[in-house]
Amino acid sequence: MEILQTFIFSDFLGTPAYFWLIFISVVIGLLVLDLGFLHKGQKEIEAKESFLLYGGYMAIAFAFGAWVWHARGAQSGLEFFTGYLIEQSLAMDNIFVIATVFAFLGIPRIYQHRVLFWGIIGVILFRAILIGVGAALVMSFQWILFLFGAFLVFTGLKMFKTSSDKPSLEDNWMLKLIKKNFRVTDRLHGEKFTIRQIDPKTGKLALFITPLFVALIIVEFVDLVFAVDSVPAIFAVTQDPFIVYTSNIFAILGLRALYFALAAAMHRFKYLQYSLAVILVLVGIKIFLVPLGIKIDTAISLAVTIGVLASGILWSLWKTRNDKPEPAPVVGTAE
């Protein structure tokens, strides 16, 4: 018992271990509830259910943030909510790219939740690695924040130029690499990621991956690419690994739940990327100032982020108020 108490109250990355245990327990509970009960059977998730799921995830995230505020003080609470909002903002662009991946590969909506759910497992692991490495670099080399800041400003400015470009997978090197190194079926096989069938080249039974598994690989890669932007952005708010990681994961969990509503309304957010570009530039400037001893108040950062994001959403909704939805892509049929 004494050993257990020592472990629970021991320090891990600057935070008592029991904080981490509570967070991990909450996340595991949410995943079990999601797959084990709410979506035990394959079904198509409608926009209404998507909004309700997102509301539930957001309520839990806010409850967790309120607990952090109470247990660790107002500054930590503000940092959590600011990091959560920044990650939600930047990850919205991620959602639209994922929708493009599903459309290109012909993944029906009924199977998209399965890909997103298992993709979350990868996000939890990869983000932990990235944030751990980032925190170690910041602690050892304070000047690394200059590189983070410059990278975010550069990425934000680049986003202004490419905001009207539509992502395309026609010549995507990742897709070519997968097809070169794996046997890929030419159609879906229900909810299966892999299937054994006769290889036409050898005439022998072999293991093939289905387009559903291809989608999972690309979605994981897309998450990793977007994390390169979002993780340094939250380091502008705080260098506390616990706040960075927990706000990151809660934001991703919530947006995955909102995916089915957002994907159906992609045409209404044409100008949102300009807001995301502004947020990246402002966050880059903020993180660039940290090593110089100039720190912008977290409450101000939170207010500015909310204002810029809300402006982008409202402007997009206003400008596209008379636009008709784009024709739904033709998707493959599942066996």
GROMACS .gro file of C-alpha atoms in nm:
model
  335
    1MET     CA    1   0.000   0.000   0.000
    2GLU     CA    2   0.282   0.240   0.086
    3ILE     CA    3   0.453   0.166  -0.247
    4LEU     CA    4   0.126   0.236  -0.431
    5GLN     CA    5   0.079   0.568  -0.248
    6THR     CA    6   0.436   0.666  -0.326
    7PHE     CA    7   0.378   0.592  -0.695
    8ILE     CA    8   0.045   0.776  -0.713
    9PHE     CA    9   0.186   1.093  -0.562
   10SER     CA   10   0.525   1.072  -0.734
   11ASP     CA   11   0.622   1.333  -0.990
   12PHE     CA   12   0.597   1.247  -1.361
   13LEU     CA   13   0.698   1.519  -1.608
   14GLY     CA   14   0.631   1.787  -1.348
   15THR     CA   15   0.285   1.659  -1.255
   16PRO     CA   16   0.173   1.413  -0.984
   17ALA     CA   17   0.120   1.065  -1.132
   18TYR     CA   18  -0.242   1.051  -1.019
   19PHE     CA   19  -0.326   1.341  -1.251
   20TRP     CA   20  -0.205   1.130  -1.543
   21LEU     CA   21  -0.391   0.824  -1.416
   22ILE     CA   22  -0.717   1.018  -1.394
   23PHE     CA   23  -0.672   1.151  -1.746
   24ILE     CA   24  -0.589   0.807  -1.890
   25SER     CA   25  -0.890   0.655  -1.709
   26VAL     CA   26  -1.123   0.919  -1.855
   27VAL     CA   27  -0.993   0.867  -2.210
   28ILE     CA   28  -1.015   0.487  -2.188
   29GLY     CA   29  -1.367   0.518  -2.047
   30LEU     CA   30  -1.471   0.741  -2.337
   31LEU     CA   31  -1.327   0.504  -2.598
   32VAL     CA   32  -1.493   0.200  -2.439
   33LEU     CA   33  -1.825   0.386  -2.423
   34ASP     CA   34  -1.791   0.500  -2.783
   35LEU     CA   35  -1.706   0.167  -2.946
   36GLY     CA   36  -1.841  -0.078  -2.690
   37PHE     CA   37  -2.185   0.075  -2.642
   38LEU     CA   38  -2.273   0.372  -2.862
   39HIS     CA   39  -2.133   0.226  -3.184
   40LYS     CA   40  -2.109  -0.143  -3.114
   41GLY     CA   41  -2.270  -0.224  -3.448
   42GLN     CA   42  -2.184  -0.061  -3.781
   43LYS     CA   43  -2.422   0.222  -3.862
   44GLU     CA   44  -2.419   0.550  -4.045
   45ILE     CA   45  -2.381   0.844  -3.807
   46GLU     CA   46  -2.613   1.134  -3.885
   47ALA     CA   47  -2.532   1.501  -3.827
   48LYS     CA   48  -2.765   1.523  -3.525
   49GLU     CA   49  -2.593   1.234  -3.348
   50SER     CA   50  -2.258   1.384  -3.439
   51PHE     CA   51  -2.349   1.713  -3.269
   52LEU     CA   52  -2.474   1.528  -2.960
   53LEU     CA   53  -2.152   1.325  -2.939
   54TYR     CA   54  -1.946   1.641  -2.976
   55GLY     CA   55  -2.149   1.810  -2.703
   56GLY     CA   56  -2.077   1.518  -2.472
   57TYR     CA   57  -1.705   1.516  -2.546
   58MET     CA   58  -1.688   1.894  -2.504
   59ALA     CA   59  -1.874   1.881  -2.171
   60ILE     CA   60  -1.627   1.621  -2.040
   61ALA     CA   61  -1.332   1.828  -2.166
   62PHE     CA   62  -1.467   2.138  -1.992
   63ALA     CA   63  -1.527   1.940  -1.672
   64PHE     CA   64  -1.169   1.815  -1.688
   65GLY     CA   65  -1.044   2.169  -1.749
   66ALA     CA   66  -1.248   2.294  -1.453
   67TRP     CA   67  -1.090   2.023  -1.236
   68VAL     CA   68  -0.742   2.129  -1.354
   69TRP     CA   69  -0.835   2.490  -1.272
   70HIS     CA   70  -0.947   2.389  -0.923
   71ALA     CA   71  -0.659   2.151  -0.851
   72ARG     CA   72  -0.369   2.344  -1.008
   73GLY     CA   73  -0.486   2.703  -1.016
   74ALA     CA   74  -0.637   2.954  -1.257
   75GLN     CA   75  -0.323   2.983  -1.471
   76SER     CA   76  -0.316   2.610  -1.548
   77GLY     CA   77  -0.690   2.614  -1.614
   78LEU     CA   78  -0.658   2.902  -1.861
   79GLU     CA   79  -0.367   2.728  -2.031
   80PHE     CA   80  -0.571   2.410  -2.070
   81PHE     CA   81  -0.869   2.588  -2.228
   82THR     CA   82  -0.646   2.799  -2.454
   83GLY     CA   83  -0.454   2.492  -2.571
   84TYR     CA   84  -0.782   2.306  -2.622
   85LEU     CA   85  -0.925   2.584  -2.838
   86ILE     CA   86  -0.607   2.627  -3.044
   87GLU     CA   87  -0.591   2.253  -3.116
   88GLN     CA   88  -0.962   2.247  -3.205
   89SER     CA   89  -0.910   2.539  -3.443
   90LEU     CA   90  -0.609   2.393  -3.622
   91ALA     CA   91  -0.753   2.040  -3.633
   92MET     CA   92  -1.064   2.157  -3.821
   93ASP     CA   93  -0.855   2.179  -4.137
   94ASN     CA   94  -0.744   1.824  -4.064
   95ILE     CA   95  -1.107   1.710  -4.065
   96PHE     CA   96  -1.164   1.847  -4.415
   97VAL     CA   97  -0.856   1.666  -4.549
   98ILE     CA   98  -0.979   1.340  -4.391
   99ALA     CA   99  -1.315   1.390  -4.564
  100THR     CA  100  -1.127   1.423  -4.894
  101VAL     CA  101  -0.938   1.098  -4.823
  102PHE     CA  102  -1.263   0.912  -4.758
  103ALA     CA  103  -1.423   1.051  -5.074
  104PHE     CA  104  -1.123   0.963  -5.292
  105LEU     CA  105  -1.097   0.607  -5.160
  106GLY     CA  106  -1.474   0.555  -5.173
  107ILE     CA  107  -1.525   0.483  -4.804
  108PRO     CA  108  -1.900   0.484  -4.722
  109ARG     CA  109  -2.011   0.681  -4.417
  110ILE     CA  110  -2.115   0.361  -4.243
  111TYR     CA  111  -1.749   0.254  -4.214
  112GLN     CA  112  -1.587   0.594  -4.160
  113HIS     CA  113  -1.640   0.586  -3.782
  114ARG     CA  114  -1.440   0.262  -3.762
  115VAL     CA  115  -1.142   0.430  -3.931
  116LEU     CA  116  -1.171   0.741  -3.713
  117PHE     CA  117  -1.199   0.537  -3.393
  118TRP     CA  118  -0.888   0.326  -3.455
  119GLY     CA  119  -0.714   0.638  -3.582
  120ILE     CA  120  -0.760   0.788  -3.235
  121ILE     CA  121  -0.540   0.513  -3.087
  122GLY     CA  122  -0.259   0.621  -3.317
  123VAL     CA  123  -0.316   0.987  -3.233
  124ILE     CA  124  -0.287   0.917  -2.859
  125LEU     CA  125   0.044   0.736  -2.909
  126PHE     CA  126   0.202   0.964  -3.170
  127ARG     CA  127   0.103   1.285  -2.992
  128ALA     CA  128   0.257   1.149  -2.670
  129ILE     CA  129   0.585   1.091  -2.853
  130LEU     CA  130   0.583   1.431  -3.027
  131ILE     CA  131   0.494   1.621  -2.712
  132GLY     CA  132   0.749   1.428  -2.507
  133VAL     CA  133   1.022   1.508  -2.759
  134GLY     CA  134   0.908   1.870  -2.785
  135ALA     CA  135   0.903   1.916  -2.407
  136ALA     CA  136   1.252   1.763  -2.375
  137LEU     CA  137   1.386   1.994  -2.647
  138VAL     CA  138   1.231   2.304  -2.488
  139MET     CA  139   1.368   2.213  -2.144
  140SER     CA  140   1.717   2.147  -2.281
  141PHE     CA  141   1.735   2.413  -2.550
  142GLN     CA  142   1.524   2.722  -2.483
  143TRP     CA  143   1.627   2.866  -2.820
  144ILE     CA  144   1.425   2.589  -2.992
  145LEU     CA  145   1.121   2.810  -2.929
  146PHE     CA  146   1.261   3.053  -3.189
  147LEU     CA  147   1.248   2.771  -3.445
  148PHE     CA  148   0.895   2.672  -3.337
  149GLY     CA  149   0.779   3.032  -3.369
  150ALA     CA  150   0.942   3.090  -3.707
  151PHE     CA  151   0.799   2.762  -3.838
  152LEU     CA  152   0.445   2.853  -3.731
  153VAL     CA  153   0.467   3.201  -3.884
  154PHE     CA  154   0.600   3.051  -4.209
  155THR     CA  155   0.326   2.787  -4.212
  156GLY     CA  156   0.058   3.048  -4.145
  157LEU     CA  157   0.178   3.273  -4.427
  158LYS     CA  158   0.199   2.975  -4.661
  159MET     CA  159  -0.158   2.881  -4.567
  160PHE     CA  160  -0.279   3.220  -4.699
  161LYS     CA  161  -0.144   3.129  -5.043
  162THR     CA  162  -0.280   2.776  -5.051
  163SER     CA  163  -0.615   2.844  -4.880
  164SER     CA  164  -0.807   2.811  -5.208
  165ASP     CA  165  -0.631   2.491  -5.316
  166LYS     CA  166  -0.825   2.168  -5.283
  167PRO     CA  167  -0.631   1.870  -5.149
  168SER     CA  168  -0.579   1.600  -5.409
  169LEU     CA  169  -0.472   1.238  -5.375
  170GLU     CA  170  -0.432   1.165  -5.744
  171ASP     CA  171  -0.050   1.176  -5.730
  172ASN     CA  172  -0.008   1.139  -5.354
  173TRP     CA  173   0.327   0.977  -5.278
  174MET     CA  174   0.188   0.813  -4.962
  175LEU     CA  175  -0.081   0.632  -5.161
  176LYS     CA  176   0.174   0.521  -5.420
  177LEU     CA  177   0.404   0.394  -5.145
  178ILE     CA  178   0.125   0.189  -4.986
  179LYS     CA  179   0.026   0.030  -5.318
  180LYS     CA  180   0.389  -0.044  -5.397
  181ASN     CA  181   0.459  -0.223  -5.068
  182PHE     CA  182   0.123  -0.387  -4.989
  183ARG     CA  183  -0.128  -0.602  -5.172
  184VAL     CA  184  -0.439  -0.384  -5.187
  185THR     CA  185  -0.785  -0.508  -5.284
  186ASP     CA  186  -0.969  -0.315  -5.553
  187ARG     CA  187  -1.284  -0.290  -5.343
  188LEU     CA  188  -1.407  -0.287  -4.986
  189HIS     CA  189  -1.486  -0.603  -4.791
  190GLY     CA  190  -1.731  -0.472  -4.536
  191GLU     CA  191  -1.564  -0.347  -4.218
  192LYS     CA  192  -1.253  -0.562  -4.266
  193PHE     CA  193  -0.910  -0.400  -4.271
  194THR     CA  194  -0.742  -0.712  -4.410
  195ILE     CA  195  -0.853  -1.020  -4.601
  196ARG     CA  196  -0.693  -1.337  -4.733
  197GLN     CA  197  -0.754  -1.412  -5.099
  198ILE     CA  198  -0.579  -1.555  -5.403
  199ASP     CA  199  -0.299  -1.336  -5.535
  200PRO     CA  200  -0.346  -1.318  -5.916
  201LYS     CA  201   0.030  -1.279  -5.961
  202THR     CA  202   0.130  -1.594  -5.770
  203GLY     CA  203  -0.192  -1.794  -5.767
  204LYS     CA  204  -0.145  -1.851  -5.393
  205LEU     CA  205  -0.347  -1.741  -5.090
  206ALA     CA  206  -0.206  -1.413  -4.958
  207LEU     CA  207  -0.290  -1.136  -4.714
  208PHE     CA  208  -0.437  -0.822  -4.871
  209ILE     CA  209  -0.524  -0.488  -4.711
  210THR     CA  210  -0.853  -0.326  -4.806
  211PRO     CA  211  -0.916   0.040  -4.900
  212LEU     CA  212  -1.045   0.079  -4.543
  213PHE     CA  213  -0.697   0.002  -4.408
  214VAL     CA  214  -0.541   0.231  -4.670
  215ALA     CA  215  -0.768   0.508  -4.541
  216LEU     CA  216  -0.655   0.436  -4.183
  217ILE     CA  217  -0.286   0.461  -4.279
  218ILE     CA  218  -0.337   0.790  -4.463
  219VAL     CA  219  -0.553   0.936  -4.184
  220GLU     CA  220  -0.280   0.851  -3.931
  221PHE     CA  221  -0.022   1.017  -4.154
  222VAL     CA  222  -0.242   1.326  -4.199
  223ASP     CA  223  -0.276   1.348  -3.820
  224LEU     CA  224   0.100   1.329  -3.784
  225VAL     CA  225   0.154   1.606  -4.040
  226PHE     CA  226  -0.098   1.837  -3.874
  227ALA     CA  227   0.051   1.762  -3.531
  228VAL     CA  228   0.375   1.920  -3.652
  229ASP     CA  229   0.182   2.251  -3.658
  230SER     CA  230  -0.049   2.212  -3.362
  231VAL     CA  231   0.195   2.074  -3.102
  232PRO     CA  232   0.444   2.366  -3.130
  233ALA     CA  233   0.145   2.603  -3.126
  234ILE     CA  234   0.038   2.485  -2.781
  235PHE     CA  235   0.395   2.522  -2.655
  236ALA     CA  236   0.337   2.894  -2.710
  237VAL     CA  237   0.072   2.875  -2.438
  238THR     CA  238   0.256   2.652  -2.190
  239GLN     CA  239   0.555   2.421  -2.172
  240ASP     CA  240   0.380   2.195  -1.918
  241PRO     CA  241   0.361   1.849  -2.086
  242PHE     CA  242   0.047   1.757  -1.891
  243ILE     CA  243  -0.148   2.062  -2.011
  244VAL     CA  244  -0.015   2.031  -2.366
  245TYR     CA  245  -0.101   1.661  -2.399
  246THR     CA  246  -0.439   1.656  -2.225
  247SER     CA  247  -0.573   1.963  -2.407
  248ASN     CA  248  -0.448   1.814  -2.735
  249ILE     CA  249  -0.616   1.475  -2.689
  250PHE     CA  250  -0.949   1.614  -2.563
  251ALA     CA  251  -0.966   1.849  -2.862
  252ILE     CA  252  -0.898   1.566  -3.110
  253LEU     CA  253  -1.155   1.338  -2.943
  254GLY     CA  254  -1.420   1.608  -2.969
  255LEU     CA  255  -1.352   1.696  -3.330
  256ARG     CA  256  -1.359   1.331  -3.437
  257ALA     CA  257  -1.707   1.314  -3.286
  258LEU     CA  258  -1.806   1.627  -3.480
  259TYR     CA  259  -1.660   1.497  -3.806
  260PHE     CA  260  -1.987   1.368  -3.956
  261ALA     CA  261  -2.153   1.707  -3.912
  262LEU     CA  262  -1.855   1.908  -4.039
  263ALA     CA  263  -1.788   1.685  -4.339
  264ALA     CA  264  -2.144   1.732  -4.459
  265ALA     CA  265  -2.104   2.111  -4.443
  266MET     CA  266  -1.754   2.153  -4.587
  267HIS     CA  267  -1.879   2.393  -4.853
  268ARG     CA  268  -1.990   2.637  -4.579
  269PHE     CA  269  -1.638   2.684  -4.437
  270LYS     CA  270  -1.450   2.801  -4.746
  271TYR     CA  271  -1.289   3.097  -4.568
  272LEU     CA  272  -1.212   2.932  -4.235
  273GLN     CA  273  -0.857   2.856  -4.343
  274TYR     CA  274  -0.778   3.229  -4.344
  275SER     CA  275  -0.865   3.241  -3.973
  276LEU     CA  276  -0.649   2.936  -3.907
  277ALA     CA  277  -0.363   3.106  -4.091
  278VAL     CA  278  -0.400   3.417  -3.873
  279ILE     CA  279  -0.405   3.203  -3.558
  280LEU     CA  280  -0.086   3.024  -3.666
  281VAL     CA  281   0.094   3.354  -3.734
  282LEU     CA  282  -0.017   3.507  -3.402
  283VAL     CA  283   0.078   3.194  -3.208
  284GLY     CA  284   0.412   3.184  -3.389
  285ILE     CA  285   0.484   3.543  -3.286
  286LYS     CA  286   0.379   3.464  -2.929
  287ILE     CA  287   0.608   3.161  -2.901
  288PHE     CA  288   0.893   3.359  -3.061
  289LEU     CA  289   0.865   3.616  -2.781
  290VAL     CA  290   0.883   3.362  -2.495
  291PRO     CA  291   1.267   3.322  -2.495
  292LEU     CA  292   1.295   3.702  -2.499
  293GLY     CA  293   1.111   3.720  -2.167
  294ILE     CA  294   0.800   3.875  -2.326
  295LYS     CA  295   0.491   3.677  -2.228
  296ILE     CA  296   0.143   3.764  -2.350
  297ASP     CA  297  -0.125   3.698  -2.091
  298THR     CA  298  -0.299   3.363  -2.145
  299ALA     CA  299  -0.644   3.520  -2.103
  300ILE     CA  300  -0.566   3.761  -2.388
  301SER     CA  301  -0.445   3.471  -2.607
  302LEU     CA  302  -0.767   3.283  -2.537
  303ALA     CA  303  -0.985   3.584  -2.618
  304VAL     CA  304  -0.798   3.660  -2.943
  305THR     CA  305  -0.815   3.295  -3.055
  306ILE     CA  306  -1.190   3.285  -2.992
  307GLY     CA  307  -1.238   3.614  -3.176
  308VAL     CA  308  -1.036   3.515  -3.484
  309LEU     CA  309  -1.196   3.170  -3.507
  310ALA     CA  310  -1.549   3.306  -3.460
  311SER     CA  311  -1.485   3.572  -3.725
  312GLY     CA  312  -1.373   3.308  -3.975
  313ILE     CA  313  -1.673   3.087  -3.908
  314LEU     CA  314  -1.926   3.372  -3.926
  315TRP     CA  315  -1.768   3.522  -4.238
  316SER     CA  316  -1.769   3.180  -4.409
  317LEU     CA  317  -2.133   3.117  -4.318
  318TRP     CA  318  -2.231   3.463  -4.446
  319LYS     CA  319  -2.039   3.441  -4.774
  320THR     CA  320  -2.168   3.091  -4.851
  321ARG     CA  321  -2.527   3.146  -4.735
  322ASN     CA  322  -2.660   3.098  -5.090
  323ASP     CA  323  -2.417   2.826  -5.198
  324LYS     CA  324  -2.548   2.482  -5.274
  325PRO     CA  325  -2.375   2.174  -5.134
  326GLU     CA  326  -2.123   2.015  -5.367
  327PRO     CA  327  -2.242   1.689  -5.526
  328ALA     CA  328  -2.165   1.391  -5.305
  329PRO     CA  329  -1.876   1.185  -5.439
  330VAL     CA  330  -1.951   0.842  -5.581
  331VAL     CA  331  -1.819   0.588  -5.335
  332GLY     CA  332  -1.733   0.226  -5.371
  333THR     CA  333  -1.968  -0.045  -5.267
  334ALA     CA  334  -1.897  -0.272  -4.975
  335GLU     CA  335  -1.939  -0.643  -4.987
   0.00000   0.00000   0.00000
